[in-house]
Coordinates of C-alpha atoms and ligand atoms in Angstrom, one line a residue:
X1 CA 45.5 -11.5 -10.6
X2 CA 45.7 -10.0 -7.2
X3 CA 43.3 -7.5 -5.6
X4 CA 44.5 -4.5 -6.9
X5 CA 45.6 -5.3 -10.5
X6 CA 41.7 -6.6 -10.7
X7 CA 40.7 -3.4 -9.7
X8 CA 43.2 -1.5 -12.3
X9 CA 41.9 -3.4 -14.8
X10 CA 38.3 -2.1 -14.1
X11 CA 39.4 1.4 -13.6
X12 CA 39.2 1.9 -9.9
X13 CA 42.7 1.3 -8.6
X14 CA 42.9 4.7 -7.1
X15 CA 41.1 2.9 -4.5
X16 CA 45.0 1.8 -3.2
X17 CA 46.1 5.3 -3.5
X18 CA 47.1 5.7 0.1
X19 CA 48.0 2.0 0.4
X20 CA 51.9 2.4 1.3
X21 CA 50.6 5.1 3.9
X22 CA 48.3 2.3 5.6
X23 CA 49.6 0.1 8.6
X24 CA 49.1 -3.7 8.1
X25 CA 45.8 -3.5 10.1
X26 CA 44.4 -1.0 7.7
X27 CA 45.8 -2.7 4.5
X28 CA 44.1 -5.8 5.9
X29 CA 40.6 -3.8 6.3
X30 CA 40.8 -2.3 2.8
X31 CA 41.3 -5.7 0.9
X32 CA 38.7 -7.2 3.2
X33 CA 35.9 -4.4 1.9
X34 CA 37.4 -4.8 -1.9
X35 CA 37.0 -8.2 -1.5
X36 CA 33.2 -7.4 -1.1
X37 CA 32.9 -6.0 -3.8
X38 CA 31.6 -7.7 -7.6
X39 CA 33.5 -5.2 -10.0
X40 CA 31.9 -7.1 -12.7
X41 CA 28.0 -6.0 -11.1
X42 CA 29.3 -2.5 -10.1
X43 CA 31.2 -2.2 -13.8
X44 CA 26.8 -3.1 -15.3
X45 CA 25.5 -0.6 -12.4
X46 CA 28.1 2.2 -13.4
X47 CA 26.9 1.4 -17.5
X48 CA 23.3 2.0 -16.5
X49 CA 23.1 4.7 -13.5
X50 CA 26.0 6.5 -14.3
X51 CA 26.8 7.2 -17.5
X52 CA 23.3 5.8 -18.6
X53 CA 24.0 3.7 -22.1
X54 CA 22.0 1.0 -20.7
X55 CA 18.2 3.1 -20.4
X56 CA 16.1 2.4 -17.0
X57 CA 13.6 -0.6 -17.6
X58 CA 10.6 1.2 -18.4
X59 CA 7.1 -0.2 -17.2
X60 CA 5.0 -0.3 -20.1
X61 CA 1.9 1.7 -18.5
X62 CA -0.9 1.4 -21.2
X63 CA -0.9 -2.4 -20.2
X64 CA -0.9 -1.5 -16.3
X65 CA -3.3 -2.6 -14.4
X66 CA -4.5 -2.5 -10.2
X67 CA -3.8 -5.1 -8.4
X68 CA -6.4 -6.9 -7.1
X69 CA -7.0 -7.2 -3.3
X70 CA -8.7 -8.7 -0.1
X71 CA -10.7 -6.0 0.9
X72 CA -12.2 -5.3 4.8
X73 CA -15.7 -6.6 5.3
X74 CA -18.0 -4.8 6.8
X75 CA -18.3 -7.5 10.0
X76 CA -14.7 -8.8 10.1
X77 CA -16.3 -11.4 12.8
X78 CA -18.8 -12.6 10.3
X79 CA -17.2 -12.9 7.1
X80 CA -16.7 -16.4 6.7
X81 CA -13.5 -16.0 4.2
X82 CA -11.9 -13.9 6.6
X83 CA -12.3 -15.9 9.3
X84 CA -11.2 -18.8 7.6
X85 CA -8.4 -17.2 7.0
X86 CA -7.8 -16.1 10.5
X87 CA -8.2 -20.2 11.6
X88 CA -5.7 -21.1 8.8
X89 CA -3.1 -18.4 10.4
X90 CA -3.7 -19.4 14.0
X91 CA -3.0 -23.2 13.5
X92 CA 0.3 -22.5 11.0
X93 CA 0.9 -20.3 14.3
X94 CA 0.7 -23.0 16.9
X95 CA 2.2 -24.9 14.5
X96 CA 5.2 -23.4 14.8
X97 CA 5.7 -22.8 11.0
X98 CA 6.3 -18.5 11.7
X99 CA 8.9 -16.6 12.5
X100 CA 8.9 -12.7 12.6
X101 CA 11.4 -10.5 10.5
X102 CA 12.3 -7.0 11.0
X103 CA 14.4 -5.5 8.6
X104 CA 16.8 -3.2 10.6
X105 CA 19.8 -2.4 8.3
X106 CA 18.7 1.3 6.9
X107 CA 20.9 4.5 7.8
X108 CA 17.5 6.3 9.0
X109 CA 19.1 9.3 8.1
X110 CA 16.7 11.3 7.7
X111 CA 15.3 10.7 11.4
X112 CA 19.0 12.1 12.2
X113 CA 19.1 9.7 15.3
X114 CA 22.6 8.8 16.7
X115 CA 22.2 4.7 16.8
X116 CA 20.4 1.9 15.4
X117 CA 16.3 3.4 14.8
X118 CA 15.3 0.2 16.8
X119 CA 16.8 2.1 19.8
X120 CA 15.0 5.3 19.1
X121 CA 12.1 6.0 22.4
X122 CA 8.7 6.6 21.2
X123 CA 6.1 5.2 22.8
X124 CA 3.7 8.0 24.5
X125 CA 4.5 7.3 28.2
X126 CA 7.1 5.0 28.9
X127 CA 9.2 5.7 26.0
X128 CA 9.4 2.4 25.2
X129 CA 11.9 2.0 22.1
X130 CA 10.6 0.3 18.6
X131 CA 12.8 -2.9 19.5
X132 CA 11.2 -3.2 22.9
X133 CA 7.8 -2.8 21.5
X134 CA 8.2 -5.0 18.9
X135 CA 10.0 -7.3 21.5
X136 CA 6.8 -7.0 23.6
X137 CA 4.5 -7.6 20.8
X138 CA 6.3 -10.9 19.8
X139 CA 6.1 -11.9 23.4
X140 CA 2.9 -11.5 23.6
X141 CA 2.2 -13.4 20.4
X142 CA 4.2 -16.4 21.6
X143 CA 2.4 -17.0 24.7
X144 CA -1.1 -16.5 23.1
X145 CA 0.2 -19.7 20.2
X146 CA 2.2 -21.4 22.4
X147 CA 5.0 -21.0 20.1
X148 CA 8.6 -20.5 20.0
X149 CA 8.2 -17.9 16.8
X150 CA 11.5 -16.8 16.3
X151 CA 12.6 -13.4 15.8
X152 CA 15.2 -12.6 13.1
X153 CA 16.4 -9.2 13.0
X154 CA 18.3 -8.3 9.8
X155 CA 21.0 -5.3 10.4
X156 CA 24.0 -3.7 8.7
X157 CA 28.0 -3.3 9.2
X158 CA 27.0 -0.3 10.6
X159 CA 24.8 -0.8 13.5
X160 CA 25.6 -4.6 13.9
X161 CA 27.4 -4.7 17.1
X162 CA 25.5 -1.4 18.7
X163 CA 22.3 -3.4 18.1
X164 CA 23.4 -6.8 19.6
X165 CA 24.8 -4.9 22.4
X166 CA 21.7 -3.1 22.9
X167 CA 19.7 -5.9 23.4
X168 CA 21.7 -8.1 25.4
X169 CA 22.1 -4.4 28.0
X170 CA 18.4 -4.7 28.1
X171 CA 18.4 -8.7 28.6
X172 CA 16.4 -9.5 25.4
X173 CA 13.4 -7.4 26.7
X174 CA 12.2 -10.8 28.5
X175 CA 12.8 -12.9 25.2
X176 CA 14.9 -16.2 25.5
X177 CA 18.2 -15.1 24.0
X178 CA 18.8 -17.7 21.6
X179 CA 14.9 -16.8 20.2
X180 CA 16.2 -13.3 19.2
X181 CA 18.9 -14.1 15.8
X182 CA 20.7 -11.1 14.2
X183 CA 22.4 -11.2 10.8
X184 CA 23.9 -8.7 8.9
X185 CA 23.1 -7.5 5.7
X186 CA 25.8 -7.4 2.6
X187 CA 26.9 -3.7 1.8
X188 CA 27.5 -1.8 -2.0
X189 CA 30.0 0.6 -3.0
X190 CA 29.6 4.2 -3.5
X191 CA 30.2 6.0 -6.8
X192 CA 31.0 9.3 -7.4
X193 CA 29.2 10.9 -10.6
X194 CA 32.4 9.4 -12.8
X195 CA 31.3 5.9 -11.9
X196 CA 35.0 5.9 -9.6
X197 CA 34.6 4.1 -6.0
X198 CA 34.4 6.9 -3.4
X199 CA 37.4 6.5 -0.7
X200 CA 35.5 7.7 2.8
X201 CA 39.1 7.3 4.6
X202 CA 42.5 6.5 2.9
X203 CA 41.8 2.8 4.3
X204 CA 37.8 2.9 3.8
X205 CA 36.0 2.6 1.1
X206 CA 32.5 4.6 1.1
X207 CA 30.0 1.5 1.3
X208 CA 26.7 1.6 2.5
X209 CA 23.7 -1.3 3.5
X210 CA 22.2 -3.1 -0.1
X211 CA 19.0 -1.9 0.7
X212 CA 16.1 -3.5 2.1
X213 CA 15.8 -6.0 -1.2
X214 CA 19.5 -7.4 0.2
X215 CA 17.4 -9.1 2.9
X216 CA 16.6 -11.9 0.7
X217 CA 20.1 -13.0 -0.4
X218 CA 21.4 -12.0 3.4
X219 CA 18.9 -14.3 4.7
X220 CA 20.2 -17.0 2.2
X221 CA 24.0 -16.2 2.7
X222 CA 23.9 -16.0 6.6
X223 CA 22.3 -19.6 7.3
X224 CA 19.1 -17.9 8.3
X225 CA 16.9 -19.9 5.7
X226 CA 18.7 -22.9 6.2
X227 CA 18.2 -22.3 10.1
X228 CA 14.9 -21.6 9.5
X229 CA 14.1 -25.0 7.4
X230 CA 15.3 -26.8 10.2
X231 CA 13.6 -25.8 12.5
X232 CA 10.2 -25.9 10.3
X233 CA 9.8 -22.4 9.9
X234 CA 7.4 -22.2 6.4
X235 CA 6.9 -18.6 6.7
X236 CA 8.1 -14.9 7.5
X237 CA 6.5 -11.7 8.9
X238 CA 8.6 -9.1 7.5
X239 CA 8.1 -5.6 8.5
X240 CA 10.1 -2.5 9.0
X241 CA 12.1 -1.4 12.0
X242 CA 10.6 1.9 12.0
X243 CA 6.8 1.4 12.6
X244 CA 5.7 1.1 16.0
X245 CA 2.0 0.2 15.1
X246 CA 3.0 -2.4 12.8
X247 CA 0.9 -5.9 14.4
X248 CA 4.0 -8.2 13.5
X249 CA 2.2 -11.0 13.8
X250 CA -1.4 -10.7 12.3
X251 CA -3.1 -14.3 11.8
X252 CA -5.5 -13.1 9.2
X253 CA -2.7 -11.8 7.0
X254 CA -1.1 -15.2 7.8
X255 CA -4.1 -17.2 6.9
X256 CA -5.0 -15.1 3.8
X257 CA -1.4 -15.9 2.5
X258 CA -1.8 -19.6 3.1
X259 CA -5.0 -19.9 1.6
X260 CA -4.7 -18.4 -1.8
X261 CA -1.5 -20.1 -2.1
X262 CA 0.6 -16.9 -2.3
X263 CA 4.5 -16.8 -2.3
X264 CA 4.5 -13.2 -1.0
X265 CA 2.0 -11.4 0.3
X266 CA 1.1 -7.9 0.9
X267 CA -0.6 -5.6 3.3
X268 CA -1.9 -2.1 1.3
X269 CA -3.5 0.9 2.6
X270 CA -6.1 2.6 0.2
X271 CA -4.2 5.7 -0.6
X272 CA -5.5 8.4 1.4
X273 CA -5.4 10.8 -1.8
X274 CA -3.8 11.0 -5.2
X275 CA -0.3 12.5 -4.6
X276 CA 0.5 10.3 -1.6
X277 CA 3.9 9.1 -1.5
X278 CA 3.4 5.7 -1.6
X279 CA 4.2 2.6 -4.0
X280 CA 1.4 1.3 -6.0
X281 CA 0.4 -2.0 -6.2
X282 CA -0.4 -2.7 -9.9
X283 CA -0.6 -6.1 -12.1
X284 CA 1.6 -6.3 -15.5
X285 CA 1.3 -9.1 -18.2
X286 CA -0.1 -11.3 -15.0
X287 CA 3.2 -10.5 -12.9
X288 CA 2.0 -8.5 -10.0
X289 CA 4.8 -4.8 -9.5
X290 CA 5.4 -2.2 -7.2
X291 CA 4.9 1.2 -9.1
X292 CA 7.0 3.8 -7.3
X293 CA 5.0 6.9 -6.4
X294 CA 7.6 8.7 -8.6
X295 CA 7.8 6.8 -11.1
X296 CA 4.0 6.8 -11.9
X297 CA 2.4 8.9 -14.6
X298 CA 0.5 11.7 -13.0
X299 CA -3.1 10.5 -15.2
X300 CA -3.0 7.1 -13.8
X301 CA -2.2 8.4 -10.2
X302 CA -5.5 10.2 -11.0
X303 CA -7.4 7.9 -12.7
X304 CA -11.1 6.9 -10.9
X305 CA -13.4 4.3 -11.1
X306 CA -17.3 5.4 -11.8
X307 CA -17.8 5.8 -8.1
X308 CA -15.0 8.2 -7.9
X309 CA -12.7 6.1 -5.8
X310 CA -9.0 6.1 -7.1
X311 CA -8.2 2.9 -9.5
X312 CA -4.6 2.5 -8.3
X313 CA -5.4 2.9 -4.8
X314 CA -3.8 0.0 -3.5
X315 CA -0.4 1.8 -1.6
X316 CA 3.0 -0.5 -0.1
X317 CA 3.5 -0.1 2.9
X318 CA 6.2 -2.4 3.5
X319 CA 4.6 -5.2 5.2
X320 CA 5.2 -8.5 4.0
X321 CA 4.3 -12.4 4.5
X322 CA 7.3 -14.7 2.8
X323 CA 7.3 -18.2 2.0
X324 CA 10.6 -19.4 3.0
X325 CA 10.9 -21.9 0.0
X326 CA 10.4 -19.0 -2.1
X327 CA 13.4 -16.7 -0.4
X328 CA 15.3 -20.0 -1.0
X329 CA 14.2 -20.7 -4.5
X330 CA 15.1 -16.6 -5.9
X331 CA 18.3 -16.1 -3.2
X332 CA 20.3 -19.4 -3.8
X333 CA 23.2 -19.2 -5.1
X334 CA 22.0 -21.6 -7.5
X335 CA 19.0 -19.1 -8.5
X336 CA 19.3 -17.0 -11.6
X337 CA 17.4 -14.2 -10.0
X338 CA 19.0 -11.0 -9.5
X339 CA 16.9 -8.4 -7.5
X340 CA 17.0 -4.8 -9.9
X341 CA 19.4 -2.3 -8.2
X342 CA 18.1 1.7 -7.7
X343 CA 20.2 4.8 -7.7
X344 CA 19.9 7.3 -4.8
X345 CA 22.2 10.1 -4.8
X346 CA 23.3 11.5 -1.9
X347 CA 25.9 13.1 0.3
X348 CA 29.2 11.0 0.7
X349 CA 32.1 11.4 3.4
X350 CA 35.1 11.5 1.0
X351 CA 38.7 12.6 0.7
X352 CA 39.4 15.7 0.0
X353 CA 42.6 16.5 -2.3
X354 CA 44.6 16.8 1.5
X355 CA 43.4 13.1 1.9
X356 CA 41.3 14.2 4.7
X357 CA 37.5 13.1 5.2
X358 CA 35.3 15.7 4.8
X359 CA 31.1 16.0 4.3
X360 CA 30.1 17.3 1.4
X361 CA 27.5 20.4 1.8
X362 CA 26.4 18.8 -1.6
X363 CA 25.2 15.2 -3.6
X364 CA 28.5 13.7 -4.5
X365 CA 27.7 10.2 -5.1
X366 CA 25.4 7.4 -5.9
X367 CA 24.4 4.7 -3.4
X368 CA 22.8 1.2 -4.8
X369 CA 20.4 -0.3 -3.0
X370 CA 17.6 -2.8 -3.6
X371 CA 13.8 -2.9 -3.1
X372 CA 12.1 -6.0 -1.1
X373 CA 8.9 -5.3 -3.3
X374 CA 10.9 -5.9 -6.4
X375 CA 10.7 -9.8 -5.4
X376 CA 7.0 -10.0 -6.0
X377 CA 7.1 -10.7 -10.2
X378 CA 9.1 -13.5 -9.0
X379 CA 6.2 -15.1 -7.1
X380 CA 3.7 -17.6 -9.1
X381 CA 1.1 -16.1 -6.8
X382 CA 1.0 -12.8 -4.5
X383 CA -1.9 -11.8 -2.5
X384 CA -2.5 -8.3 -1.5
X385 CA -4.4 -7.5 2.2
X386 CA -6.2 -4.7 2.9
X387 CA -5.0 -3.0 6.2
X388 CA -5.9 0.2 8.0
X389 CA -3.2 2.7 9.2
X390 CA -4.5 3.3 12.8
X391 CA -4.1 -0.4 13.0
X392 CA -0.8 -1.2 11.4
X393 CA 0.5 1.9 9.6
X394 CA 2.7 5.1 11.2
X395 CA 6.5 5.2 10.2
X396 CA 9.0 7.0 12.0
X397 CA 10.9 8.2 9.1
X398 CA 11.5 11.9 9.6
X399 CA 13.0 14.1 12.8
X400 CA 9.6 16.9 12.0
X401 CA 6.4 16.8 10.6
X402 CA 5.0 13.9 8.9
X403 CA 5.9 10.5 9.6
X404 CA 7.7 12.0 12.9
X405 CA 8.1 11.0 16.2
X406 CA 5.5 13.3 17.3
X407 CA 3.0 12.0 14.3
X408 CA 3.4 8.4 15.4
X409 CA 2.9 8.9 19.5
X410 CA -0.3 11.1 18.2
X411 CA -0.9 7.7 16.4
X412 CA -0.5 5.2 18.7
X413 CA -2.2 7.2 21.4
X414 CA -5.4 7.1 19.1
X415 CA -5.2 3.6 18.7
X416 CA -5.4 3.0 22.1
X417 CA -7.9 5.5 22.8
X418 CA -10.0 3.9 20.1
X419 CA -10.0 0.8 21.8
X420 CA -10.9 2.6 25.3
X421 CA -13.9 4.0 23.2
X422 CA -14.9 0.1 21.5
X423 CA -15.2 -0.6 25.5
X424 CA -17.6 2.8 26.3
X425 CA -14.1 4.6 27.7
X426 CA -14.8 8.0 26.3
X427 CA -11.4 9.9 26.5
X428 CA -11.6 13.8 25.9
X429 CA -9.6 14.4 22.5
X430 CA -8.1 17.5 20.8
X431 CA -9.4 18.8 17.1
X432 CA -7.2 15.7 15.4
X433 CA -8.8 12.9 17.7
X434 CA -5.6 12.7 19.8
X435 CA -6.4 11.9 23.8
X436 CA -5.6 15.2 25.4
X437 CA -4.2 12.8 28.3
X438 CA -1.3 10.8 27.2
X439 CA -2.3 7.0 26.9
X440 CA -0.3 3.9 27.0
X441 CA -1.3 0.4 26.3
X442 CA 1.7 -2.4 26.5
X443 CA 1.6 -5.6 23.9
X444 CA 1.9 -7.9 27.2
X445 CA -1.9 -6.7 27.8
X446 CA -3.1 -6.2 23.7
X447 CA -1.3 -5.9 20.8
X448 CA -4.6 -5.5 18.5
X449 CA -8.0 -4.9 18.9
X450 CA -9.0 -8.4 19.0
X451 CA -6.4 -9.1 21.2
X452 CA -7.6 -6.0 23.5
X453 CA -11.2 -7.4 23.1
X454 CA -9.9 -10.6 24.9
X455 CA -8.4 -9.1 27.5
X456 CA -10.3 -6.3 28.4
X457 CA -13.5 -9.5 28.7
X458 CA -11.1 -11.7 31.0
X459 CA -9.8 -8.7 33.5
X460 CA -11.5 -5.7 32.7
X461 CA -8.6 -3.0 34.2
X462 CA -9.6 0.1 36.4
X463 CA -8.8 3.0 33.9
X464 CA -8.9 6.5 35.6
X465 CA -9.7 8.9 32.7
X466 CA -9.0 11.8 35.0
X467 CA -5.0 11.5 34.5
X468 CA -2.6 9.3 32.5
X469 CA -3.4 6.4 31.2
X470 CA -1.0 3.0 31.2
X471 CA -2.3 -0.4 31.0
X472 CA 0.1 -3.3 31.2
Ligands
UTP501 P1 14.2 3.4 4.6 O1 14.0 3.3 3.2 O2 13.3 4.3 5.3 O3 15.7 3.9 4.8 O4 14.2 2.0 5.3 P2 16.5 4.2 6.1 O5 18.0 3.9 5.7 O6 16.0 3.5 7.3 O7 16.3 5.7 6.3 P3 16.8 7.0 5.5 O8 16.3 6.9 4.1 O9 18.4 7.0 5.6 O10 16.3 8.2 6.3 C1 13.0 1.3 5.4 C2 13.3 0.0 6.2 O11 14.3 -0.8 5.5 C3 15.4 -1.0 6.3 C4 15.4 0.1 7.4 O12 16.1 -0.2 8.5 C5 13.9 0.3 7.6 O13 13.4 -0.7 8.5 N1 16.6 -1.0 5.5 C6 16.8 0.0 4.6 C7 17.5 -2.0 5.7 O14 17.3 -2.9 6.5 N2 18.6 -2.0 4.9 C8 18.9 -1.0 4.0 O15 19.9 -1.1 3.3 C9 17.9 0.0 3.8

């Protein structure tokens, strides 16, 4: 059966509607992105999202339970497990058993940003961009282990080439090229609210990244894990493109991973009140989930212990340690694993009854994407770390307000000026603690506060609180 007959028989062979108006090039294209698609999986996702005879898998909440996790000591420097744990994550480090991973495939759509969000400016004073900080901070992290600790950067068909290109126009930010390994993630159709593939172009079908979750079987399907194996990498510091504070690599979070013999492991932030929008960690029938803030029923969001701290307190905030045998073992092709898909509805570029693309002023579709916390069931073990947002936590998700551009140079600027203040630096601050004088402080000198400790004991810097601040 050829391409199109297969996709009469499912029902979506208005997808060749325009095909005698396409040139060769553009037949081509279109049969390459049918060819992408399972109508079989997309036939199961239509069944359940669209017109919803299969019901959404509910969580049974009576039986749900917090997730238990490592929790900050009082003195970091003289709890012995922590420590420990640091010791195990600094030898798998010299060891050469990490890489880091950035998963840099979203849309960012809401930011509203014309390019790949790893090109988006933000630090405070040099408008460094995420990539280059995160560049820096890897840097940094390979001369203090003496390791090659590769950097894999996961993106999508549609920033693949403007993120290559950006890095190689800014000459791998220092990094040996051949350390620095892009893949791209797979993509999913669009539906519109009849379950039909929405055409973006006569030639184009509307398809979008698989979501975040896709990394795992991308990772598989591009060579990466096998790459990875041969080269001895054990383990992966996944985080997200879009959070400049995030320590990419963190040797306690390492350590605690390898020590409790977790297969993925988690950082958390203790949510900083009930309605928060963030995931909860949570333990079902021994099987440790990711509760969706929306998804939650409001009396366990507010449920408290005797002390009055929140029970489910333990938020997601997308940072992740991987075993790559256990990538390998869910994404093979052998694997009978199948990361659950989610529905997001949204506004589509589609053809109008003209044929011409247009943007809807309103939903129109359904995108499909997958969640990278919904591997975690599949993990015999997964350990959850406590974190603290000035240390590791301040998205860039939207172009105002919270989780802004503006909100996350406040943050980082605090960080830094917390470390000024750790050293008896007092910097004048404004009525939400951020230095009144913008303050800069590049990976190549710290990247976190122990690694600001060392510095700041083997070359103390001049630092002129009068004006602005940069340390490099
Ligand atoms: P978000 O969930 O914030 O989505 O991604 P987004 O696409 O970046 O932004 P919006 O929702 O359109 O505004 C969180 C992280 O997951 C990555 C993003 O690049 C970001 O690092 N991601 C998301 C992928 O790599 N692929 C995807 O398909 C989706």
């Amino acid at each position: 059966m050829d391409t199109k007959e297969l996709f009469e028989k499912h029902g979506q062979g208005h997808v060749f509607k325009y095909w005698d108006e396409l040139g060769s090039k553009e037949q081509a294209s279109l049969l390459e992105q049918a060819g992408e698609i399972d109508l079989g999986e997309l036939d199961e996702l239509v069944d359940t999202f669209v017109k919803g005879s299969e019901a959404k898998e509910v969580v049974d909440f009576a039986n749900l339970k917090p997730a238990p996790y490592e929790k900050i000591p009082e003195d970091l420097s003289e709890d012995s497990s922590w420590q420990e744990a640091k010791t195990k994550g600094e030898s798998a480090l010299r060891d050469g058993k990490v890489a880091a991973f950035t998963v840099a495939g979203g849309q960012g759509t809401r930011l509203g940003y014309n390019g790949p969000k790893g090109t988006f400016p933000i630090s405070p004073i040099k408008s460094k961009t995420l990539f280059q900080l995160f560049a820096e901070k890897v840097g940094a992290a390979r001369v203090l282990y003496g390791a090659e600790i590769p950097w894999f950067i996961m993106t999508s068909h549609v920033n693949h080439d403007a993120t290559v290109s950006f890095f190689e126009e800014n000459a791998y930010f220092g990094l040996a090229e051949g350390s620095v390994k892009f893949f791209k993630q797979g993509r999913m159709a669009a539906v519109d609210f009849d379950g039909k593939i929405i055409l973006e172009g006569k030639g184009t079908i509307a398809m979008s990244p698989d979501g975040h979750g896709g990394a795992l079987r991308a990772l598989e399907r591009s060579g990466a894990i096998a790459e990875m194996k041969s080269k001895g990498i054990e383990i992966l510091s996944y985080f997200q493109v879009d959070n400049p504070l995030v320590q990419v690599i963190d040797p306690y979070f390492i350590g605690f991973h390898i020590k409790s013999g977790s297969a993925m492991s988690s950082k958390m932030l203790p949510k900083a009140y009930e309605a928060e929008k963030l995931g909860h960690f949570c333990e079902l029938d021994g099987k440790q989930i990711v509760v969706e803030y929306s998804d939650m029923p409001e009396e366990l969001t507010a449920l408290r212990d005797e002390e009055g701290k929140l029970k489910f307190i333990a938020g997601s905030i997308a940072i992740h340690i991987m075993d790559v045998a256990f990538i390998d073992k869910i994404a093979s092709a052998e694997s009978s694993v199948q990361l659950p898909f989610h529905k997001a509805v949204k506004k589509i570029a589609c053809l109008n009854e003209g044929g011409e693309t247009v943007k809807p002023s309103d939903a129109n579709g359904i995108k499909f994407e997958m969640f990278v916390f919904d591997a975690l069931p599949f993990a015999d073990r997964a350990l959850v770390m406590e974190t603290t947002r000035l240390n590791d936590f301040s998205p860039v998700k939207n172009a105002e307000g919270v989780d802004s551009p503006e909100s996350s140079r406040a943050d980082q600027q605090k960080l830094y000026a917390n470390w000024l203040a750790s050293k008896g630096v007092e910097l004048e601050v404004d009525e939400s603690g951020v230095p009144v004088k913008n303050i800069e402080i590049a990976a190549s000198f710290a990247y976190s506060s122990e690694t600001f400790d060392a510095k700041w004991a083997e070359s103390t810097p001049d630092v002129d609180i009068a004006g602005e601040i940069y340390i490099s």
